PDB file of C-alpha atoms and ligand atoms in Angstrom:
ATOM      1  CA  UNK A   1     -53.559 -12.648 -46.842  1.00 36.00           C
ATOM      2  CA  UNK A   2     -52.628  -9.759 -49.194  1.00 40.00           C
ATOM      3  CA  UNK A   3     -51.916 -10.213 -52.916  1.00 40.00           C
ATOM      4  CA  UNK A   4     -48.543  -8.710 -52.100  1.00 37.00           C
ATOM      5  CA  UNK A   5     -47.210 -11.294 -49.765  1.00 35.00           C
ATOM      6  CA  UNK A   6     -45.070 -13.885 -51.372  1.00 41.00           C
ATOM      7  CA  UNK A   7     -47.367 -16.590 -53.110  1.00 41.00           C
ATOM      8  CA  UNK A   8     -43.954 -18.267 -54.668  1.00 49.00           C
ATOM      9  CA  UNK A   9     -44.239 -16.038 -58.265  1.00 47.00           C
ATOM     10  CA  UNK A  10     -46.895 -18.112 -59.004  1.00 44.00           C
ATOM     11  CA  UNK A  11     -48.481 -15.265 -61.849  1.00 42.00           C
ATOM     12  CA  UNK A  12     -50.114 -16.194 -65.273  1.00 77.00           C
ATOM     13  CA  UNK A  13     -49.972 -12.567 -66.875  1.00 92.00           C
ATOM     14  CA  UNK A  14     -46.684 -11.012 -68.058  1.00 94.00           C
ATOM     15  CA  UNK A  15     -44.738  -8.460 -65.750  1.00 96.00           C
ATOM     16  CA  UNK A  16     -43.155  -5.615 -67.977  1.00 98.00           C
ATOM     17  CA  UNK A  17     -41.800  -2.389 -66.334  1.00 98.00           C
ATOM     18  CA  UNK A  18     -40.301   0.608 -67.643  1.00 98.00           C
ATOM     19  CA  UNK A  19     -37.202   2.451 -65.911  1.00 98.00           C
ATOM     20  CA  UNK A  20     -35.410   5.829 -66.841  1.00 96.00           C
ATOM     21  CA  UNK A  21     -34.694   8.915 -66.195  1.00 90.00           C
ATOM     22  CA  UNK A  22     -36.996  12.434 -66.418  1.00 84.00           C
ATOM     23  CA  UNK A  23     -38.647  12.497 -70.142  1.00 83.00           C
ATOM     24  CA  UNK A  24     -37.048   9.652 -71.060  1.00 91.00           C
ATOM     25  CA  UNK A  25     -40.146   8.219 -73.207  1.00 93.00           C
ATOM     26  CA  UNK A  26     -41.773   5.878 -70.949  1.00 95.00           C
ATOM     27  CA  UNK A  27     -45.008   7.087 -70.563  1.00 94.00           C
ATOM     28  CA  UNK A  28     -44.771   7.168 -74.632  1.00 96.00           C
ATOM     29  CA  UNK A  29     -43.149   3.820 -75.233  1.00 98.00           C
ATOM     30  CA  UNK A  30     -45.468   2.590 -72.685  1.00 98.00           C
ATOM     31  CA  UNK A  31     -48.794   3.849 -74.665  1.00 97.00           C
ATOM     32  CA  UNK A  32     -46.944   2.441 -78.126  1.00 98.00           C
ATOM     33  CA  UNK A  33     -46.630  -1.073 -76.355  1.00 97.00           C
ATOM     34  CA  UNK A  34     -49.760  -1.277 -75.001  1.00 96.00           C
ATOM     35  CA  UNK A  35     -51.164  -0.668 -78.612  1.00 96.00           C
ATOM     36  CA  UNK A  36     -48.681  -2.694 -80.245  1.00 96.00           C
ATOM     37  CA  UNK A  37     -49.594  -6.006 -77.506  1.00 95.00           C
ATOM     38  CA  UNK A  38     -53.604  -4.892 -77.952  1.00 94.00           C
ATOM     39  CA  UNK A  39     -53.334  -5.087 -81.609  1.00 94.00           C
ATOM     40  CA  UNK A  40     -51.673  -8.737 -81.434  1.00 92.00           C
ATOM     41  CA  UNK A  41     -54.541 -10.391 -79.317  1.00 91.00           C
ATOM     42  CA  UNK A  42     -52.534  -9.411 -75.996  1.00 93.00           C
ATOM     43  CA  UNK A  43     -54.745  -8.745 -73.229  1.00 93.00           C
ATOM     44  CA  UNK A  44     -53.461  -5.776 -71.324  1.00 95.00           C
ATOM     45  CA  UNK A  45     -52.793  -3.256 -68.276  1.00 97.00           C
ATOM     46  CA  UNK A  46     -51.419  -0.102 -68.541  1.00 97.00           C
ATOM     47  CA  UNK A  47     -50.766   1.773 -65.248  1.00 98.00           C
ATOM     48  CA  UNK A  48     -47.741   3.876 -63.079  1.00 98.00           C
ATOM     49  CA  UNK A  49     -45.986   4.489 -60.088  1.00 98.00           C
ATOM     50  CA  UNK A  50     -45.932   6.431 -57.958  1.00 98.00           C
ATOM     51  CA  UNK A  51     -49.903   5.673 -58.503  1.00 98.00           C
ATOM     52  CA  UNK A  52     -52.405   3.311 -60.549  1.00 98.00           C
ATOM     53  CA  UNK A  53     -54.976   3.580 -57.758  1.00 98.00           C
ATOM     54  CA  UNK A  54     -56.790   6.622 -56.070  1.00 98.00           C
ATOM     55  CA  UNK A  55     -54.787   6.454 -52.681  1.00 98.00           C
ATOM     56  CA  UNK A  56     -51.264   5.789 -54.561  1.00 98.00           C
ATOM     57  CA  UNK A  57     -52.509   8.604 -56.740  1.00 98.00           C
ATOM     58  CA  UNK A  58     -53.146  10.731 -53.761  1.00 98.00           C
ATOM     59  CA  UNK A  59     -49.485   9.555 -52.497  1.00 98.00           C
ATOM     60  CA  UNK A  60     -48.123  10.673 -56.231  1.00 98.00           C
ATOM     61  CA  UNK A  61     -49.738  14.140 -55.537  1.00 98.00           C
ATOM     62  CA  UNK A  62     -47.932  15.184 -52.031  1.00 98.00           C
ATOM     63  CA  UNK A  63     -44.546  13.285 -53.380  1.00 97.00           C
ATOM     64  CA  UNK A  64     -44.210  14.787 -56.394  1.00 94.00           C
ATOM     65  CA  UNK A  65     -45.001  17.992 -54.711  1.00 94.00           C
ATOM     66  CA  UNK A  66     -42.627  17.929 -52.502  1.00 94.00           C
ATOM     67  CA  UNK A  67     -44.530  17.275 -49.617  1.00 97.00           C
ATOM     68  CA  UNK A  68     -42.837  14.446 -48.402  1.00 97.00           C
ATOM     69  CA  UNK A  69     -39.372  15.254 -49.163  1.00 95.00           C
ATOM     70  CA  UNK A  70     -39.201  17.421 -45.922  1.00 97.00           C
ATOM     71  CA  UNK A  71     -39.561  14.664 -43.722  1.00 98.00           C
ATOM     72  CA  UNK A  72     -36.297  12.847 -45.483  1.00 97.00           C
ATOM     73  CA  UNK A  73     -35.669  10.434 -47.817  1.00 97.00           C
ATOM     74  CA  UNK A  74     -36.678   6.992 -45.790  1.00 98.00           C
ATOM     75  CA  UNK A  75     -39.710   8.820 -45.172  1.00 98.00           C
ATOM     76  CA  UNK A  76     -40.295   9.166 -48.975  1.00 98.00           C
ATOM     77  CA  UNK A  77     -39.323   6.031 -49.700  1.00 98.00           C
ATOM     78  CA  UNK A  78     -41.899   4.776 -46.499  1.00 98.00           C
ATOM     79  CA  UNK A  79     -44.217   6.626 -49.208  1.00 98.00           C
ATOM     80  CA  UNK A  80     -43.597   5.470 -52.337  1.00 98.00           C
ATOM     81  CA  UNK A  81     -43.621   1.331 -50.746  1.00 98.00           C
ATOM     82  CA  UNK A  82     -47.019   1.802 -49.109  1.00 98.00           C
ATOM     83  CA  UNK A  83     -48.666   3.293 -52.577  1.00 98.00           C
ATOM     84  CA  UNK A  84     -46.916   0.237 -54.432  1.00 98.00           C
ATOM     85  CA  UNK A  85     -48.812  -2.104 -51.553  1.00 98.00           C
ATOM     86  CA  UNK A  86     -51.934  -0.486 -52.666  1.00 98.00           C
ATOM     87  CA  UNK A  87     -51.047  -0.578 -56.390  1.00 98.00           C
ATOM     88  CA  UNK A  88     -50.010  -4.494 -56.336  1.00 98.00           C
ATOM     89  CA  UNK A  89     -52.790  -6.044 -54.370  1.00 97.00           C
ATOM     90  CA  UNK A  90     -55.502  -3.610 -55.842  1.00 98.00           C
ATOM     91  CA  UNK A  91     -54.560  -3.764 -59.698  1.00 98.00           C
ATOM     92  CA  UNK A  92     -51.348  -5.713 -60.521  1.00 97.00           C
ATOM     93  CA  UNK A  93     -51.261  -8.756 -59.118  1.00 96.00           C
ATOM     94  CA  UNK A  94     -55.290  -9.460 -59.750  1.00 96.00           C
ATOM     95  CA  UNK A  95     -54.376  -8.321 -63.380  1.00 96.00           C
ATOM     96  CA  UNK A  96     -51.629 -10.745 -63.426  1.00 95.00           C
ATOM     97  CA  UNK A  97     -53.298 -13.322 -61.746  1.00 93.00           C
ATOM     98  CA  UNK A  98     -56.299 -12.935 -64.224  1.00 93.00           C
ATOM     99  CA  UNK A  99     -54.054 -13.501 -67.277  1.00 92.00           C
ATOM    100  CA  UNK A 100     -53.261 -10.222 -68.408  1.00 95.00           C
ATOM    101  CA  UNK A 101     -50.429  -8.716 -69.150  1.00 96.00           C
ATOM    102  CA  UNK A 102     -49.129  -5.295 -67.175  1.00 97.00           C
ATOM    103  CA  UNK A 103     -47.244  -2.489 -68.406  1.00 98.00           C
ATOM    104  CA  UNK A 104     -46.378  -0.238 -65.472  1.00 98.00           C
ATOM    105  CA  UNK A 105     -44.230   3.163 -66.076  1.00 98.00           C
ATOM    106  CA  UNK A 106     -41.954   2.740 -63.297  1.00 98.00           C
ATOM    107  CA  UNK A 107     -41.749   0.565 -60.235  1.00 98.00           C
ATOM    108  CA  UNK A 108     -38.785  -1.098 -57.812  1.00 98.00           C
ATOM    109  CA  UNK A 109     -36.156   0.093 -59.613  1.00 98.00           C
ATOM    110  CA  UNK A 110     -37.259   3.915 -59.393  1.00 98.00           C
ATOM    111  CA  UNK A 111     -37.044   3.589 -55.624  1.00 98.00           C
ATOM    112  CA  UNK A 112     -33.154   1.716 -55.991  1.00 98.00           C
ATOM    113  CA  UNK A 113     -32.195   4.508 -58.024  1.00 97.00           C
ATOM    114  CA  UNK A 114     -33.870   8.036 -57.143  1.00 95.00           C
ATOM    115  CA  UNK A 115     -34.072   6.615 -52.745  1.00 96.00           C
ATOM    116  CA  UNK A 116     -31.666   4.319 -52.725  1.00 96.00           C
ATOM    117  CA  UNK A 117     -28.141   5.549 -55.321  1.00 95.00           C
ATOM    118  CA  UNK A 118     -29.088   9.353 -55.059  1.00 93.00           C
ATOM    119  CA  UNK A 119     -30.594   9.390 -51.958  1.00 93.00           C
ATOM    120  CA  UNK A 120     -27.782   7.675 -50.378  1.00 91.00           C
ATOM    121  CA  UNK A 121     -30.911   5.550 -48.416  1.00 97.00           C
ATOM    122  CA  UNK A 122     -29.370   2.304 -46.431  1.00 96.00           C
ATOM    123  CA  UNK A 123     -29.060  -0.759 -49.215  1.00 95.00           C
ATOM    124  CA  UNK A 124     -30.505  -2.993 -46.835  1.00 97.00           C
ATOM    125  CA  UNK A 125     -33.518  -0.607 -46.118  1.00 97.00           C
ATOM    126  CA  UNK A 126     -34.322  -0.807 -49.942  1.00 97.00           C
ATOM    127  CA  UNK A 127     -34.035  -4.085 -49.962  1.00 97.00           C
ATOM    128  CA  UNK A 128     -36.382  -4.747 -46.712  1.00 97.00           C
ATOM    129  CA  UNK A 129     -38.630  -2.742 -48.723  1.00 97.00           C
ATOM    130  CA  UNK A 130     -38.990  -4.717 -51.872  1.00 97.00           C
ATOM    131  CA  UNK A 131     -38.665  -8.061 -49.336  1.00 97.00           C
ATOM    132  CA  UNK A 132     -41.946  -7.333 -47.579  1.00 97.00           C
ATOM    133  CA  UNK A 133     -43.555  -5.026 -50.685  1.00 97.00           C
ATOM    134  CA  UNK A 134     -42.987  -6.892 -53.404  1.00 97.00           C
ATOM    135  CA  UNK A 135     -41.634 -10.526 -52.422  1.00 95.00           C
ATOM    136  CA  UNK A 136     -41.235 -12.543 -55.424  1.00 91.00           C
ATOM    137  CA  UNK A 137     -43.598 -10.346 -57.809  1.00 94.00           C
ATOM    138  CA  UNK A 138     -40.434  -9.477 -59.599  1.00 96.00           C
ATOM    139  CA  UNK A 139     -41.338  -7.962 -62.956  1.00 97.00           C
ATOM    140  CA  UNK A 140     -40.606 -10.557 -65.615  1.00 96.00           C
ATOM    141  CA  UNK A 141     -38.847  -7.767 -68.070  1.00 97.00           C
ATOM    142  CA  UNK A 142     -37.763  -4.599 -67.533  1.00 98.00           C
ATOM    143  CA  UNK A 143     -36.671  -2.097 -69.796  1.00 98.00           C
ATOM    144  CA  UNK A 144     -34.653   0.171 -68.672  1.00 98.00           C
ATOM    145  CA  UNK A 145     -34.789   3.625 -71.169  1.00 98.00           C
ATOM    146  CA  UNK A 146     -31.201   4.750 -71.262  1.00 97.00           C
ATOM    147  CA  UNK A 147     -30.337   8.181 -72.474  1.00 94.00           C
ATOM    148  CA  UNK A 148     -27.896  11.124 -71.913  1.00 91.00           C
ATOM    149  CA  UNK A 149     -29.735  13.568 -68.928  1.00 83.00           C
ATOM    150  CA  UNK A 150     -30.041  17.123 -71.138  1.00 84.00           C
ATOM    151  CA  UNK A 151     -31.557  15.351 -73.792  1.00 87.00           C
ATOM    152  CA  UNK A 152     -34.869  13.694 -71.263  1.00 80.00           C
ATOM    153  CA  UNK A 153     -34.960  16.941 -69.381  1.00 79.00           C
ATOM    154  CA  UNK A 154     -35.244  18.911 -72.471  1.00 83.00           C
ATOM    155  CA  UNK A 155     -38.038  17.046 -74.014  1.00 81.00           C
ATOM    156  CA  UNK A 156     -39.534  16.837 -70.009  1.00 74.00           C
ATOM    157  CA  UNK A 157     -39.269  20.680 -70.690  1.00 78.00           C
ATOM    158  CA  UNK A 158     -40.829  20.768 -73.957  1.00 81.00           C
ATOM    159  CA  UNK A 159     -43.735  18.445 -72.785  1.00 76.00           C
ATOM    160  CA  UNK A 160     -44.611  20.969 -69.842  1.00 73.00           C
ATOM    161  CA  UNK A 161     -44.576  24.199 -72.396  1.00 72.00           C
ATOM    162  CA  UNK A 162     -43.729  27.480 -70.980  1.00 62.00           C
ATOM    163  CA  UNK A 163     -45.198  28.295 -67.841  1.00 65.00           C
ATOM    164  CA  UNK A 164     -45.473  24.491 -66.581  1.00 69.00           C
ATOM    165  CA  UNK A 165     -44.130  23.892 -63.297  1.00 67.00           C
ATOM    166  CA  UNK A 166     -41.548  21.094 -63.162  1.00 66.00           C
ATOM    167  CA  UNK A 167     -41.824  18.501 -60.665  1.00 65.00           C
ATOM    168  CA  UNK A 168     -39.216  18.266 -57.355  1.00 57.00           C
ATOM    169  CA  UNK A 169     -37.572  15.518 -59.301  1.00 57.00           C
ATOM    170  CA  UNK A 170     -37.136  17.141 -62.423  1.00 63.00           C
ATOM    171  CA  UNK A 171     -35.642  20.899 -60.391  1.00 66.00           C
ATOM    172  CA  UNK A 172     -32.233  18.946 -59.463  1.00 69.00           C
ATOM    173  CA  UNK A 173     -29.448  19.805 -61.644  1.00 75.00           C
ATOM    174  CA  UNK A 174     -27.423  17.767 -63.888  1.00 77.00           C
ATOM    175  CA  UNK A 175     -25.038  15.916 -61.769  1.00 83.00           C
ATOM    176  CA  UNK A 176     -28.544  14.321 -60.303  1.00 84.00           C
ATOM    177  CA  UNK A 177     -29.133  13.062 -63.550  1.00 85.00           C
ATOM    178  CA  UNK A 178     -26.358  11.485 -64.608  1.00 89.00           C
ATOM    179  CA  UNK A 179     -25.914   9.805 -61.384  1.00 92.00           C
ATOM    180  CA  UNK A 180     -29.552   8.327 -61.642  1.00 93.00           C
ATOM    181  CA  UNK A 181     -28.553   7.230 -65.284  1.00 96.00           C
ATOM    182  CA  UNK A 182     -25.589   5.553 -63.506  1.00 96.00           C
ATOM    183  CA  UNK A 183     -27.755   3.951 -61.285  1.00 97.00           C
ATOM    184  CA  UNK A 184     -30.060   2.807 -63.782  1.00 98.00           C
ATOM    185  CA  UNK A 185     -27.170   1.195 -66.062  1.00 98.00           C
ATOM    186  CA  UNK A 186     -25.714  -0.271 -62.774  1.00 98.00           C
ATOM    187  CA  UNK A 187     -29.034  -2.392 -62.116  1.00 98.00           C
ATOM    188  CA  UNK A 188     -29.363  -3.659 -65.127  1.00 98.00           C
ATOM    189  CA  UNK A 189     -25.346  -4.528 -65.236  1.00 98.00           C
ATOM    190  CA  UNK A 190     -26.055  -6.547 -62.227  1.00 97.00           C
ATOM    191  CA  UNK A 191     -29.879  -8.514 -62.721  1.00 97.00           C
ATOM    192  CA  UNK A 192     -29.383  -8.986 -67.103  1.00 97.00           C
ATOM    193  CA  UNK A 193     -31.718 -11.430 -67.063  1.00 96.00           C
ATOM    194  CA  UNK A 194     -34.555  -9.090 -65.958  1.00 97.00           C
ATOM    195  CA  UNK A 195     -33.072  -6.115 -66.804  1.00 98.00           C
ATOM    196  CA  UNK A 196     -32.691  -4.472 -71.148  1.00 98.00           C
ATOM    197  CA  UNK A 197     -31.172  -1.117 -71.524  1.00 98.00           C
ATOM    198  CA  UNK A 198     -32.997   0.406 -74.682  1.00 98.00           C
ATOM    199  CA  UNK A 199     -30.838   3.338 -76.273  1.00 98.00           C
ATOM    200  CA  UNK A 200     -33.882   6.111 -75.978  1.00 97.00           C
ATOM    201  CA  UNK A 201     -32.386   8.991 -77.683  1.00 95.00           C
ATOM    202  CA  UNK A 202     -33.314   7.070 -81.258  1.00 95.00           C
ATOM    203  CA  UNK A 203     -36.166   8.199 -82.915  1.00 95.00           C
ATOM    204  CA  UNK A 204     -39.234   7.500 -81.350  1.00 97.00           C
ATOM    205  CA  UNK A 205     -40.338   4.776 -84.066  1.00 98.00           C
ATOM    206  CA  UNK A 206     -36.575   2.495 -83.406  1.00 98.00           C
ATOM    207  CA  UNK A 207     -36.781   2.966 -79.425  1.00 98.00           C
ATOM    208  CA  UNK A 208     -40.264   0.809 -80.178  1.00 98.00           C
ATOM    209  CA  UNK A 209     -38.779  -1.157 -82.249  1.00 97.00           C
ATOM    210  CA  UNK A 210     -36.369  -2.215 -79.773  1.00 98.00           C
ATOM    211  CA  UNK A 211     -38.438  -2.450 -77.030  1.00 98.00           C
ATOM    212  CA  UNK A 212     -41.102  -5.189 -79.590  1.00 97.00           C
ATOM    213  CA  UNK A 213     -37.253  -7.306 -79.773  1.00 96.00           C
ATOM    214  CA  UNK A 214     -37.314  -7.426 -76.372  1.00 97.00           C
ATOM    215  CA  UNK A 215     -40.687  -7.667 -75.466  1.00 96.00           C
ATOM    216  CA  UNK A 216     -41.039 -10.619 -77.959  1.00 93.00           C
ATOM    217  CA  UNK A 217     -38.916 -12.837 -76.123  1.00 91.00           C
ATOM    218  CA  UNK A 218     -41.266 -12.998 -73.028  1.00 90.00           C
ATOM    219  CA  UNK A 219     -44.005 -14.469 -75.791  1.00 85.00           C
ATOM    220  CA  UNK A 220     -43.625 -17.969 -77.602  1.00 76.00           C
ATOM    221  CA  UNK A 221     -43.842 -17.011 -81.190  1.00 70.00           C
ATOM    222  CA  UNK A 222     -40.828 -13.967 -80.153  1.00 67.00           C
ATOM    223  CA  UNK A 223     -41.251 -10.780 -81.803  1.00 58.00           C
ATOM    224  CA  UNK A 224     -40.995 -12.021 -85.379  1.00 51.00           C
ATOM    225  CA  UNK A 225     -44.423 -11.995 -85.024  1.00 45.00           C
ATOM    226  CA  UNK A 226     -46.403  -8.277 -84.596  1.00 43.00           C
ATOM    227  CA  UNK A 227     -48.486  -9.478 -87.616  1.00 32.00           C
ATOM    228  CA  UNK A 228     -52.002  -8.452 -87.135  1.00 34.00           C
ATOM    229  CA  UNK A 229     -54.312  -9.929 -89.027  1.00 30.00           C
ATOM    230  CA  UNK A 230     -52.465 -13.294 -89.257  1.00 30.00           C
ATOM    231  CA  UNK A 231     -52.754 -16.604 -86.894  1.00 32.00           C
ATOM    232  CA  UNK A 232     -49.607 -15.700 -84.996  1.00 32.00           C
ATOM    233  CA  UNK A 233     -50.186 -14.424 -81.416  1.00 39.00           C
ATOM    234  CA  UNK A 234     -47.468 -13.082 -79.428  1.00 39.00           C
TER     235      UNK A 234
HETATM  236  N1  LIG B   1     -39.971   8.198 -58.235  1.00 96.36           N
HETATM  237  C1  LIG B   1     -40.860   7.244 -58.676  1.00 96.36           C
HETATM  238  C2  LIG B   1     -39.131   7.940 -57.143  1.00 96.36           C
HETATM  239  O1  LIG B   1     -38.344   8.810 -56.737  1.00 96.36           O
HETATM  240  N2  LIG B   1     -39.192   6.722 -56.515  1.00 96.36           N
HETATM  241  C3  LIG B   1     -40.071   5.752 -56.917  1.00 96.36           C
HETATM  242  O2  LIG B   1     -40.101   4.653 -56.303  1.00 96.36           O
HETATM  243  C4  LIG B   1     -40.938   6.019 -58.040  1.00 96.36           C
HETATM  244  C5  LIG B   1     -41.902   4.973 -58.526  1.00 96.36           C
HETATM  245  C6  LIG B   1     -42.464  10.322 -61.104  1.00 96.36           C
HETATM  246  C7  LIG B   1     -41.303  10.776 -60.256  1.00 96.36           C
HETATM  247  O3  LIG B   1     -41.255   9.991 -59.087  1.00 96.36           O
HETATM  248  C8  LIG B   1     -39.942   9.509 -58.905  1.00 96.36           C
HETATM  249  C9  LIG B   1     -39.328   9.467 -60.280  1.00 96.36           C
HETATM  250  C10 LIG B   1     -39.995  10.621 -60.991  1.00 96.36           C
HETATM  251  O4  LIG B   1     -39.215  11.776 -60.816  1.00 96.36           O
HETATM  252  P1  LIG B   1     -43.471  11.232 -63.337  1.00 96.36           P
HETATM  253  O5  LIG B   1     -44.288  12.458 -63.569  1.00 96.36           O
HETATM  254  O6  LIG B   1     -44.155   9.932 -63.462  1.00 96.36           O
HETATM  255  O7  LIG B   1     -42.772  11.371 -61.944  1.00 96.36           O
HETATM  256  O8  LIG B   1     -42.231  11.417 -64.246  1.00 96.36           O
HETATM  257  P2  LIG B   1     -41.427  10.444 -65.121  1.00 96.36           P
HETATM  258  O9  LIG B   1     -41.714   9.029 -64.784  1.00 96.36           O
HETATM  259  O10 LIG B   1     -40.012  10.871 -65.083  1.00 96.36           O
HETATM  260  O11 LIG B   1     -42.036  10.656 -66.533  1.00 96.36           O
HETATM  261  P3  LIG B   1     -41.909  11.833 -67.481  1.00 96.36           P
HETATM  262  O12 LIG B   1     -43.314  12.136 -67.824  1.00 96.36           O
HETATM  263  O13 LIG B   1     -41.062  12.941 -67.006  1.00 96.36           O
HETATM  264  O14 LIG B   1     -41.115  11.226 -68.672  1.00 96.36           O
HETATM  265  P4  LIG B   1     -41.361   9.985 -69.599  1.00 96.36           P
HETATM  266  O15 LIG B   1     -42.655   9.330 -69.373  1.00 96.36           O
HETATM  267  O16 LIG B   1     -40.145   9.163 -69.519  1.00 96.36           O
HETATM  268  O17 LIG B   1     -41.352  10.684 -71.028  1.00 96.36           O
HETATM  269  P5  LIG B   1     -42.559  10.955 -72.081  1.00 96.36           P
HETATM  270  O18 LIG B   1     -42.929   9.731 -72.775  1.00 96.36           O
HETATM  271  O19 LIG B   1     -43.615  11.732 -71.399  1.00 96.36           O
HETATM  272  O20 LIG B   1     -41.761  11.866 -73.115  1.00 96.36           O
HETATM  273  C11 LIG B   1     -41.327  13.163 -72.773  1.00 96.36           C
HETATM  274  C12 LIG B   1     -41.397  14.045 -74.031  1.00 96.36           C
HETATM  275  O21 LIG B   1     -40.450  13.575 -74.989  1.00 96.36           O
HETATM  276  C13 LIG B   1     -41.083  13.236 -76.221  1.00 96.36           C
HETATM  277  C14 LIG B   1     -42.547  13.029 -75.896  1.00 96.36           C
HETATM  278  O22 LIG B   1     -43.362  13.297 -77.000  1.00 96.36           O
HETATM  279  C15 LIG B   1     -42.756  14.008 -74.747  1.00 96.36           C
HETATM  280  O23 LIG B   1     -43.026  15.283 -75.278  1.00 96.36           O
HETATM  281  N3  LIG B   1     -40.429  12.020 -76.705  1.00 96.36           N
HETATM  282  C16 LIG B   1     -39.507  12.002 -77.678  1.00 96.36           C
HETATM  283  N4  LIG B   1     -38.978  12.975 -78.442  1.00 96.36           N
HETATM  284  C17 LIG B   1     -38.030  12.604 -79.361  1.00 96.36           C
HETATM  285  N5  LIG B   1     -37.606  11.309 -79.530  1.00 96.36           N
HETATM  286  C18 LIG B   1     -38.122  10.311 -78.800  1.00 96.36           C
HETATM  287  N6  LIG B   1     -37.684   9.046 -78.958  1.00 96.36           N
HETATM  288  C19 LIG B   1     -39.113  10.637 -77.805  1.00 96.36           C
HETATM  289  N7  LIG B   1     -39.793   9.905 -76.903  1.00 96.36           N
HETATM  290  C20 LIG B   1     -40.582  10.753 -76.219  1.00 96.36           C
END
């Protein structure tokens, strides 16, 4: 039986995913985490979606070329499921399952809101999706990185320097954006028990900050902890 299929939640390792819109600081937060867990005796896995294994990778490379996107967008999302198949049974769940905790940049909630609110996909296609994908290996926190769409693409922008190519996702215009920050907000309004929308256009320094609060709570101890060097563990 794959890892995927539902084994009723049963995981030891946290589940903590982060959700946003282009250059909204995930990949960054996500490294600052990572550290920030490390450093407090937190064993850890950092990894992405689309990707985290060489055939999701190789998925990653035709779909954020473009390559998919021609055959429509139940075909992409098709695409993006069967490299999160790969990506759960080959690296999360055995992470999770081995006590570790996982920080993945992106995951179920990219494919709600760039497949299923922008690309007007069927609801209950989406959700058949995350039925027979995912089951119940729900992520445990997710932090949703909420900011206003000129500001992410401009940093996106930045990031890539002149002469970088930006990806198909980050070519739409701006009423794209602001209806995948909709759709962002709108998932956490509805699941705020899994679901904490981090205001990302604060300093880099407070948007970790806020993300240790929230973080903390998954951990006994909370986030009053973050002392290295001391007994307390997260
Ligand atoms: N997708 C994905 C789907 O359509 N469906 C799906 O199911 C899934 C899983 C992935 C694309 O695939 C789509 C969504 C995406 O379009 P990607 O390359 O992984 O593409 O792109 P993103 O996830 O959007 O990541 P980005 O790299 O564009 O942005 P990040 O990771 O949010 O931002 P980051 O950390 O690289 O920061 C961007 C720049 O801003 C600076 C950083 O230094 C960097 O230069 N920065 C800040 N500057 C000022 N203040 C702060 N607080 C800052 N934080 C970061």
């Amino acid at each position: 039986m794959p890892l995927s299929a539902d084994r009723g939640g049963v995981t030891r390792g946290r589940f903590i995913t982060l959700e946003g819109g282009e250059g909204a600081g995930k990949s960054t937060q996500g490294r600052r985490l990572m550290e920030r867990l490390a450093a407090n005796g937190v064993e850890t896995l950092a990894t992405r979606e689309p990707g985290g294994t060489p055939l999701a990778e190789a998925y990653r490379a035709a779909l954020l070329a473009g390559a998919v996107a021609p055959l429509g967008v139940a075909a992409e999302a098709l695409v993006f499921s069967a490299a999160r198949i790969d990506h759960l049974d080959a690296k999360i769940l055995p992470a999770l399952l081995a006590g570790r905790t996982v920080v993945c940049d992106r995951f179920i909630d990219s494919t709600r809101a760039y497949q299923g609110a922008l690309g007007d996909l069927d609801p209950h296609l989406i959700v058949a999706l995350e039925r027979v994908v995912v089951g119940s290996h729900l992520p445990d926190l997710t932090l949703i990185l909420d900011l206003p769409s000129e500001i992410g693409l401009a940093r996106a922008a930045e990031r890539r320097g002149q002469g970088g190519l930006a990806d198909r996702f980050e070519r739409q215009d701006a009423v794209f954006h602001e209806t995948l920050r909709a759709a962002f907000l709108d998932i956490a309004a509805r699941e705020p028990g899994r679901c904490r929308v981090i205001d990302a256009s604060e300093p880099e320094d407070a948007v970790a900050e806020s993300i240790w609060q929230a973080v903390g709570q998954l951990f006994p101890g909370g986030s009053k902890v973050g002392l290295v060097g001391t007994d307390h563990q997260l």
